[in-house]
């Protein structure tokens, strides 16, 4: 059991609320939901009847895949 606990602890899941996602991506609420509807942004996970969130790892992957590298 101890090994399982160590694996679980090393894979701590972080859930982001909408405002945190907006701050990380610099996208507005309407843009986030428009991209979600088009299948171009990570889907939410239901936290309760009136609350959703995003997996931080999904948002980070989306940011990385949508980066525009600047030429110096």
PDB file of N, CA and C in Angstrom:
ATOM      1  N   UNK A   1       0.808  -1.204   0.000  1.00  0.00           N
ATOM      2  CA  UNK A   1       0.000   0.000   0.000  1.00  0.00           C
ATOM      3  C   UNK A   1       0.848   1.264   0.000  1.00  0.00           C
ATOM      4  N   UNK A   2       1.995   1.211   0.644  1.00  0.00           N
ATOM      5  CA  UNK A   2       2.837   2.393   0.743  1.00  0.00           C
ATOM      6  C   UNK A   2       3.283   2.890  -0.635  1.00  0.00           C
ATOM      7  N   UNK A   3       3.651   1.980  -1.524  1.00  0.00           N
ATOM      8  CA  UNK A   3       4.068   2.365  -2.871  1.00  0.00           C
ATOM      9  C   UNK A   3       2.930   3.059  -3.610  1.00  0.00           C
ATOM     10  N   UNK A   4       1.717   2.581  -3.443  1.00  0.00           N
ATOM     11  CA  UNK A   4       0.561   3.209  -4.089  1.00  0.00           C
ATOM     12  C   UNK A   4       0.367   4.631  -3.581  1.00  0.00           C
ATOM     13  N   UNK A   5       0.516   4.851  -2.284  1.00  0.00           N
ATOM     14  CA  UNK A   5       0.384   6.191  -1.721  1.00  0.00           C
ATOM     15  C   UNK A   5       1.431   7.133  -2.285  1.00  0.00           C
ATOM     16  N   UNK A   6       2.660   6.648  -2.483  1.00  0.00           N
ATOM     17  CA  UNK A   6       3.715   7.491  -3.036  1.00  0.00           C
ATOM     18  C   UNK A   6       3.390   7.881  -4.465  1.00  0.00           C
ATOM     19  N   UNK A   7       2.863   6.949  -5.251  1.00  0.00           N
ATOM     20  CA  UNK A   7       2.480   7.262  -6.630  1.00  0.00           C
ATOM     21  C   UNK A   7       1.353   8.280  -6.642  1.00  0.00           C
ATOM     22  N   UNK A   8       0.352   8.092  -5.813  1.00  0.00           N
ATOM     23  CA  UNK A   8      -0.778   9.015  -5.752  1.00  0.00           C
ATOM     24  C   UNK A   8      -0.316  10.413  -5.361  1.00  0.00           C
ATOM     25  N   UNK A   9       0.568  10.515  -4.394  1.00  0.00           N
ATOM     26  CA  UNK A   9       1.051  11.809  -3.941  1.00  0.00           C
ATOM     27  C   UNK A   9       1.870  12.508  -5.014  1.00  0.00           C
ATOM     28  N   UNK A  10       2.626  11.765  -5.818  1.00  0.00           N
ATOM     29  CA  UNK A  10       3.438  12.386  -6.856  1.00  0.00           C
ATOM     30  C   UNK A  10       2.593  12.836  -8.042  1.00  0.00           C
ATOM     31  N   UNK A  11       1.376  12.334  -8.169  1.00  0.00           N
ATOM     32  CA  UNK A  11       0.481  12.702  -9.266  1.00  0.00           C
ATOM     33  C   UNK A  11      -0.683  13.545  -8.759  1.00  0.00           C
ATOM     34  N   UNK A  12      -0.407  14.521  -7.950  1.00  0.00           N
ATOM     35  CA  UNK A  12      -1.453  15.350  -7.376  1.00  0.00           C
ATOM     36  C   UNK A  12      -2.193  16.107  -8.480  1.00  0.00           C
ATOM     37  N   UNK A  13      -3.484  15.950  -8.511  1.00  0.00           N
ATOM     38  CA  UNK A  13      -4.319  16.581  -9.535  1.00  0.00           C
ATOM     39  C   UNK A  13      -4.711  17.970  -9.051  1.00  0.00           C
ATOM     40  N   UNK A  14      -4.476  18.950  -9.911  1.00  0.00           N
ATOM     41  CA  UNK A  14      -4.862  20.324  -9.607  1.00  0.00           C
ATOM     42  C   UNK A  14      -6.044  20.697 -10.501  1.00  0.00           C
ATOM     43  N   UNK A  15      -7.067  21.238  -9.880  1.00  0.00           N
ATOM     44  CA  UNK A  15      -8.252  21.677 -10.622  1.00  0.00           C
ATOM     45  C   UNK A  15      -8.303  23.194 -10.574  1.00  0.00           C
ATOM     46  N   UNK A  16      -8.497  23.788 -11.740  1.00  0.00           N
ATOM     47  CA  UNK A  16      -8.549  25.240 -11.861  1.00  0.00           C
ATOM     48  C   UNK A  16      -9.981  25.707 -12.057  1.00  0.00           C
ATOM     49  N   UNK A  17     -10.320  26.786 -11.404  1.00  0.00           N
ATOM     50  CA  UNK A  17     -11.612  27.430 -11.614  1.00  0.00           C
ATOM     51  C   UNK A  17     -11.492  28.378 -12.812  1.00  0.00           C
ATOM     52  N   UNK A  18     -12.622  28.849 -13.309  1.00  0.00           N
ATOM     53  CA  UNK A  18     -12.644  29.661 -14.528  1.00  0.00           C
ATOM     54  C   UNK A  18     -11.730  30.878 -14.452  1.00  0.00           C
ATOM     55  N   UNK A  19     -11.764  31.599 -13.373  1.00  0.00           N
ATOM     56  CA  UNK A  19     -10.926  32.807 -13.281  1.00  0.00           C
ATOM     57  C   UNK A  19      -9.440  32.486 -13.344  1.00  0.00           C
ATOM     58  N   UNK A  20      -9.068  31.345 -12.787  1.00  0.00           N
ATOM     59  CA  UNK A  20      -7.669  30.924 -12.870  1.00  0.00           C
ATOM     60  C   UNK A  20      -7.294  30.574 -14.306  1.00  0.00           C
ATOM     61  N   UNK A  21      -8.216  29.918 -15.018  1.00  0.00           N
ATOM     62  CA  UNK A  21      -7.980  29.585 -16.421  1.00  0.00           C
ATOM     63  C   UNK A  21      -7.888  30.861 -17.246  1.00  0.00           C
ATOM     64  N   UNK A  22      -8.752  31.813 -16.986  1.00  0.00           N
ATOM     65  CA  UNK A  22      -8.697  33.096 -17.690  1.00  0.00           C
ATOM     66  C   UNK A  22      -7.351  33.774 -17.465  1.00  0.00           C
ATOM     67  N   UNK A  23      -6.865  33.761 -16.228  1.00  0.00           N
ATOM     68  CA  UNK A  23      -5.582  34.400 -15.914  1.00  0.00           C
ATOM     69  C   UNK A  23      -4.423  33.667 -16.594  1.00  0.00           C
ATOM     70  N   UNK A  24      -4.458  32.343 -16.592  1.00  0.00           N
ATOM     71  CA  UNK A  24      -3.375  31.571 -17.207  1.00  0.00           C
ATOM     72  C   UNK A  24      -3.329  31.739 -18.713  1.00  0.00           C
ATOM     73  N   UNK A  25      -4.481  31.813 -19.347  1.00  0.00           N
ATOM     74  CA  UNK A  25      -4.543  31.834 -20.808  1.00  0.00           C
ATOM     75  C   UNK A  25      -4.673  33.238 -21.386  1.00  0.00           C
ATOM     76  N   UNK A  26      -5.066  34.190 -20.571  1.00  0.00           N
ATOM     77  CA  UNK A  26      -5.407  35.565 -20.965  1.00  0.00           C
ATOM     78  C   UNK A  26      -6.604  35.605 -21.917  1.00  0.00           C
ATOM     79  N   UNK A  27      -7.412  34.551 -21.893  1.00  0.00           N
ATOM     80  CA  UNK A  27      -8.634  34.511 -22.703  1.00  0.00           C
ATOM     81  C   UNK A  27      -9.820  34.947 -21.853  1.00  0.00           C
ATOM     82  N   UNK A  28     -10.824  35.510 -22.504  1.00  0.00           N
ATOM     83  CA  UNK A  28     -12.048  35.876 -21.802  1.00  0.00           C
ATOM     84  C   UNK A  28     -12.915  34.637 -21.600  1.00  0.00           C
ATOM     85  N   UNK A  29     -13.881  34.763 -20.734  1.00  0.00           N
ATOM     86  CA  UNK A  29     -14.808  33.663 -20.471  1.00  0.00           C
ATOM     87  C   UNK A  29     -15.501  33.220 -21.755  1.00  0.00           C
ATOM     88  N   UNK A  30     -16.007  34.185 -22.520  1.00  0.00           N
ATOM     89  CA  UNK A  30     -16.744  33.827 -23.738  1.00  0.00           C
ATOM     90  C   UNK A  30     -15.833  33.145 -24.757  1.00  0.00           C
ATOM     91  N   UNK A  31     -14.585  33.559 -24.845  1.00  0.00           N
ATOM     92  CA  UNK A  31     -13.648  32.924 -25.776  1.00  0.00           C
ATOM     93  C   UNK A  31     -13.355  31.495 -25.349  1.00  0.00           C
ATOM     94  N   UNK A  32     -13.164  31.268 -24.051  1.00  0.00           N
ATOM     95  CA  UNK A  32     -12.917  29.920 -23.544  1.00  0.00           C
ATOM     96  C   UNK A  32     -14.075  29.001 -23.907  1.00  0.00           C
ATOM     97  N   UNK A  33     -15.299  29.433 -23.646  1.00  0.00           N
ATOM     98  CA  UNK A  33     -16.459  28.587 -23.937  1.00  0.00           C
ATOM     99  C   UNK A  33     -16.694  28.424 -25.438  1.00  0.00           C
ATOM    100  N   UNK A  34     -16.376  29.439 -26.227  1.00  0.00           N
ATOM    101  CA  UNK A  34     -16.501  29.321 -27.684  1.00  0.00           C
ATOM    102  C   UNK A  34     -15.492  28.281 -28.216  1.00  0.00           C
ATOM    103  N   UNK A  35     -14.266  28.331 -27.711  1.00  0.00           N
ATOM    104  CA  UNK A  35     -13.259  27.352 -28.110  1.00  0.00           C
ATOM    105  C   UNK A  35     -13.644  25.949 -27.655  1.00  0.00           C
ATOM    106  N   UNK A  36     -14.208  25.831 -26.468  1.00  0.00           N
ATOM    107  CA  UNK A  36     -14.677  24.527 -25.983  1.00  0.00           C
ATOM    108  C   UNK A  36     -15.751  23.964 -26.906  1.00  0.00           C
ATOM    109  N   UNK A  37     -16.695  24.803 -27.303  1.00  0.00           N
ATOM    110  CA  UNK A  37     -17.788  24.355 -28.169  1.00  0.00           C
ATOM    111  C   UNK A  37     -17.259  23.883 -29.524  1.00  0.00           C
ATOM    112  N   UNK A  38     -16.148  24.486 -29.956  1.00  0.00           N
ATOM    113  CA  UNK A  38     -15.541  24.101 -31.229  1.00  0.00           C
ATOM    114  C   UNK A  38     -14.581  22.922 -31.068  1.00  0.00           C
ATOM    115  N   UNK A  39     -14.422  22.432 -29.845  1.00  0.00           N
ATOM    116  CA  UNK A  39     -13.509  21.323 -29.599  1.00  0.00           C
ATOM    117  C   UNK A  39     -12.047  21.727 -29.612  1.00  0.00           C
ATOM    118  N   UNK A  40     -11.773  23.019 -29.403  1.00  0.00           N
ATOM    119  CA  UNK A  40     -10.398  23.530 -29.481  1.00  0.00           C
ATOM    120  C   UNK A  40      -9.830  23.950 -28.128  1.00  0.00           C
ATOM    121  N   UNK A  41     -10.522  23.612 -27.060  1.00  0.00           N
ATOM    122  CA  UNK A  41     -10.061  23.931 -25.709  1.00  0.00           C
ATOM    123  C   UNK A  41     -10.466  22.781 -24.801  1.00  0.00           C
ATOM    124  N   UNK A  42      -9.671  22.487 -23.779  1.00  0.00           N
ATOM    125  CA  UNK A  42     -10.005  21.358 -22.900  1.00  0.00           C
ATOM    126  C   UNK A  42     -11.406  21.467 -22.301  1.00  0.00           C
ATOM    127  N   UNK A  43     -12.046  20.322 -22.178  1.00  0.00           N
ATOM    128  CA  UNK A  43     -13.384  20.261 -21.584  1.00  0.00           C
ATOM    129  C   UNK A  43     -13.303  20.433 -20.066  1.00  0.00           C
ATOM    130  N   UNK A  44     -14.398  20.872 -19.501  1.00  0.00           N
ATOM    131  CA  UNK A  44     -14.483  21.021 -18.047  1.00  0.00           C
ATOM    132  C   UNK A  44     -14.793  19.674 -17.413  1.00  0.00           C
ATOM    133  N   UNK A  45     -14.570  19.627 -16.107  1.00  0.00           N
ATOM    134  CA  UNK A  45     -15.022  18.493 -15.314  1.00  0.00           C
ATOM    135  C   UNK A  45     -16.009  19.028 -14.296  1.00  0.00           C
ATOM    136  N   UNK A  46     -17.070  18.301 -14.076  1.00  0.00           N
ATOM    137  CA  UNK A  46     -18.107  18.728 -13.136  1.00  0.00           C
ATOM    138  C   UNK A  46     -17.622  18.495 -11.721  1.00  0.00           C
ATOM    139  N   UNK A  47     -17.675  19.550 -10.890  1.00  0.00           N
ATOM    140  CA  UNK A  47     -17.272  19.461  -9.497  1.00  0.00           C
ATOM    141  C   UNK A  47     -18.471  19.319  -8.573  1.00  0.00           C
ATOM    142  N   UNK A  48     -19.568  19.962  -8.957  1.00  0.00           N
ATOM    143  CA  UNK A  48     -20.824  19.855  -8.209  1.00  0.00           C
ATOM    144  C   UNK A  48     -21.945  20.252  -9.165  1.00  0.00           C
ATOM    145  N   UNK A  49     -23.136  20.358  -8.652  1.00  0.00           N
ATOM    146  CA  UNK A  49     -24.275  20.715  -9.509  1.00  0.00           C
ATOM    147  C   UNK A  49     -24.077  22.073 -10.184  1.00  0.00           C
ATOM    148  N   UNK A  50     -23.401  22.984  -9.518  1.00  0.00           N
ATOM    149  CA  UNK A  50     -23.243  24.341 -10.054  1.00  0.00           C
ATOM    150  C   UNK A  50     -21.804  24.769 -10.240  1.00  0.00           C
ATOM    151  N   UNK A  51     -20.886  23.825 -10.319  1.00  0.00           N
ATOM    152  CA  UNK A  51     -19.478  24.184 -10.383  1.00  0.00           C
ATOM    153  C   UNK A  51     -18.720  23.256 -11.325  1.00  0.00           C
ATOM    154  N   UNK A  52     -17.861  23.868 -12.137  1.00  0.00           N
ATOM    155  CA  UNK A  52     -16.988  23.095 -13.021  1.00  0.00           C
ATOM    156  C   UNK A  52     -15.558  23.590 -12.846  1.00  0.00           C
ATOM    157  N   UNK A  53     -14.630  22.818 -13.333  1.00  0.00           N
ATOM    158  CA  UNK A  53     -13.233  23.209 -13.300  1.00  0.00           C
ATOM    159  C   UNK A  53     -12.497  22.541 -14.444  1.00  0.00           C
ATOM    160  N   UNK A  54     -11.248  22.891 -14.600  1.00  0.00           N
ATOM    161  CA  UNK A  54     -10.391  22.320 -15.628  1.00  0.00           C
ATOM    162  C   UNK A  54      -9.199  21.678 -14.962  1.00  0.00           C
ATOM    163  N   UNK A  55      -8.723  20.590 -15.514  1.00  0.00           N
ATOM    164  CA  UNK A  55      -7.492  20.006 -15.026  1.00  0.00           C
ATOM    165  C   UNK A  55      -6.339  20.913 -15.437  1.00  0.00           C
ATOM    166  N   UNK A  56      -5.513  21.267 -14.476  1.00  0.00           N
ATOM    167  CA  UNK A  56      -4.389  22.164 -14.747  1.00  0.00           C
ATOM    168  C   UNK A  56      -3.496  21.588 -15.842  1.00  0.00           C
ATOM    169  N   UNK A  57      -3.279  20.288 -15.816  1.00  0.00           N
ATOM    170  CA  UNK A  57      -2.414  19.659 -16.827  1.00  0.00           C
ATOM    171  C   UNK A  57      -2.995  19.821 -18.231  1.00  0.00           C
ATOM    172  N   UNK A  58      -4.316  19.745 -18.376  1.00  0.00           N
ATOM    173  CA  UNK A  58      -4.957  19.941 -19.682  1.00  0.00           C
ATOM    174  C   UNK A  58      -4.760  21.368 -20.181  1.00  0.00           C
ATOM    175  N   UNK A  59      -4.940  22.331 -19.280  1.00  0.00           N
ATOM    176  CA  UNK A  59      -4.791  23.746 -19.661  1.00  0.00           C
ATOM    177  C   UNK A  59      -3.339  24.038 -20.012  1.00  0.00           C
ATOM    178  N   UNK A  60      -2.406  23.519 -19.234  1.00  0.00           N
ATOM    179  CA  UNK A  60      -0.988  23.733 -19.522  1.00  0.00           C
ATOM    180  C   UNK A  60      -0.605  23.139 -20.880  1.00  0.00           C
ATOM    181  N   UNK A  61      -1.119  21.932 -21.180  1.00  0.00           N
ATOM    182  CA  UNK A  61      -0.850  21.316 -22.493  1.00  0.00           C
ATOM    183  C   UNK A  61      -1.431  22.171 -23.610  1.00  0.00           C
ATOM    184  N   UNK A  62      -2.642  22.705 -23.397  1.00  0.00           N
ATOM    185  CA  UNK A  62      -3.272  23.550 -24.418  1.00  0.00           C
ATOM    186  C   UNK A  62      -2.429  24.804 -24.650  1.00  0.00           C
ATOM    187  N   UNK A  63      -1.968  25.428 -23.575  1.00  0.00           N
ATOM    188  CA  UNK A  63      -1.136  26.630 -23.699  1.00  0.00           C
ATOM    189  C   UNK A  63       0.124  26.304 -24.488  1.00  0.00           C
ATOM    190  N   UNK A  64       0.780  25.211 -24.132  1.00  0.00           N
ATOM    191  CA  UNK A  64       2.020  24.821 -24.807  1.00  0.00           C
ATOM    192  C   UNK A  64       1.785  24.532 -26.288  1.00  0.00           C
ATOM    193  N   UNK A  65       0.699  23.885 -26.612  1.00  0.00           N
ATOM    194  CA  UNK A  65       0.433  23.536 -28.013  1.00  0.00           C
ATOM    195  C   UNK A  65      -0.037  24.745 -28.832  1.00  0.00           C
ATOM    196  N   UNK A  66      -0.456  25.812 -28.178  1.00  0.00           N
ATOM    197  CA  UNK A  66      -0.939  26.992 -28.894  1.00  0.00           C
ATOM    198  C   UNK A  66       0.004  28.175 -28.780  1.00  0.00           C
ATOM    199  N   UNK A  67       1.188  27.910 -28.271  1.00  0.00           N
ATOM    200  CA  UNK A  67       2.198  28.972 -28.172  1.00  0.00           C
ATOM    201  C   UNK A  67       2.624  29.438 -29.548  1.00  0.00           C
ATOM    202  N   UNK A  68       2.828  30.706 -29.675  1.00  0.00           N
ATOM    203  CA  UNK A  68       3.419  31.228 -30.903  1.00  0.00           C
ATOM    204  C   UNK A  68       4.814  31.698 -30.522  1.00  0.00           C
ATOM    205  N   UNK A  69       5.797  31.006 -31.025  1.00  0.00           N
ATOM    206  CA  UNK A  69       7.181  31.364 -30.714  1.00  0.00           C
ATOM    207  C   UNK A  69       7.528  32.669 -31.416  1.00  0.00           C
ATOM    208  N   UNK A  70       8.148  33.523 -30.649  1.00  0.00           N
ATOM    209  CA  UNK A  70       8.556  34.834 -31.202  1.00  0.00           C
ATOM    210  C   UNK A  70       9.973  34.752 -31.734  1.00  0.00           C
ATOM    211  N   UNK A  71      10.194  35.425 -32.811  1.00  0.00           N
ATOM    212  CA  UNK A  71      11.529  35.503 -33.373  1.00  0.00           C
ATOM    213  C   UNK A  71      12.205  36.716 -32.767  1.00  0.00           C
ATOM    214  N   UNK A  72      13.376  36.511 -32.197  1.00  0.00           N
ATOM    215  CA  UNK A  72      14.093  37.611 -31.520  1.00  0.00           C
ATOM    216  C   UNK A  72      14.822  38.473 -32.498  1.00  0.00           C
TER     217      UNK A  72
END
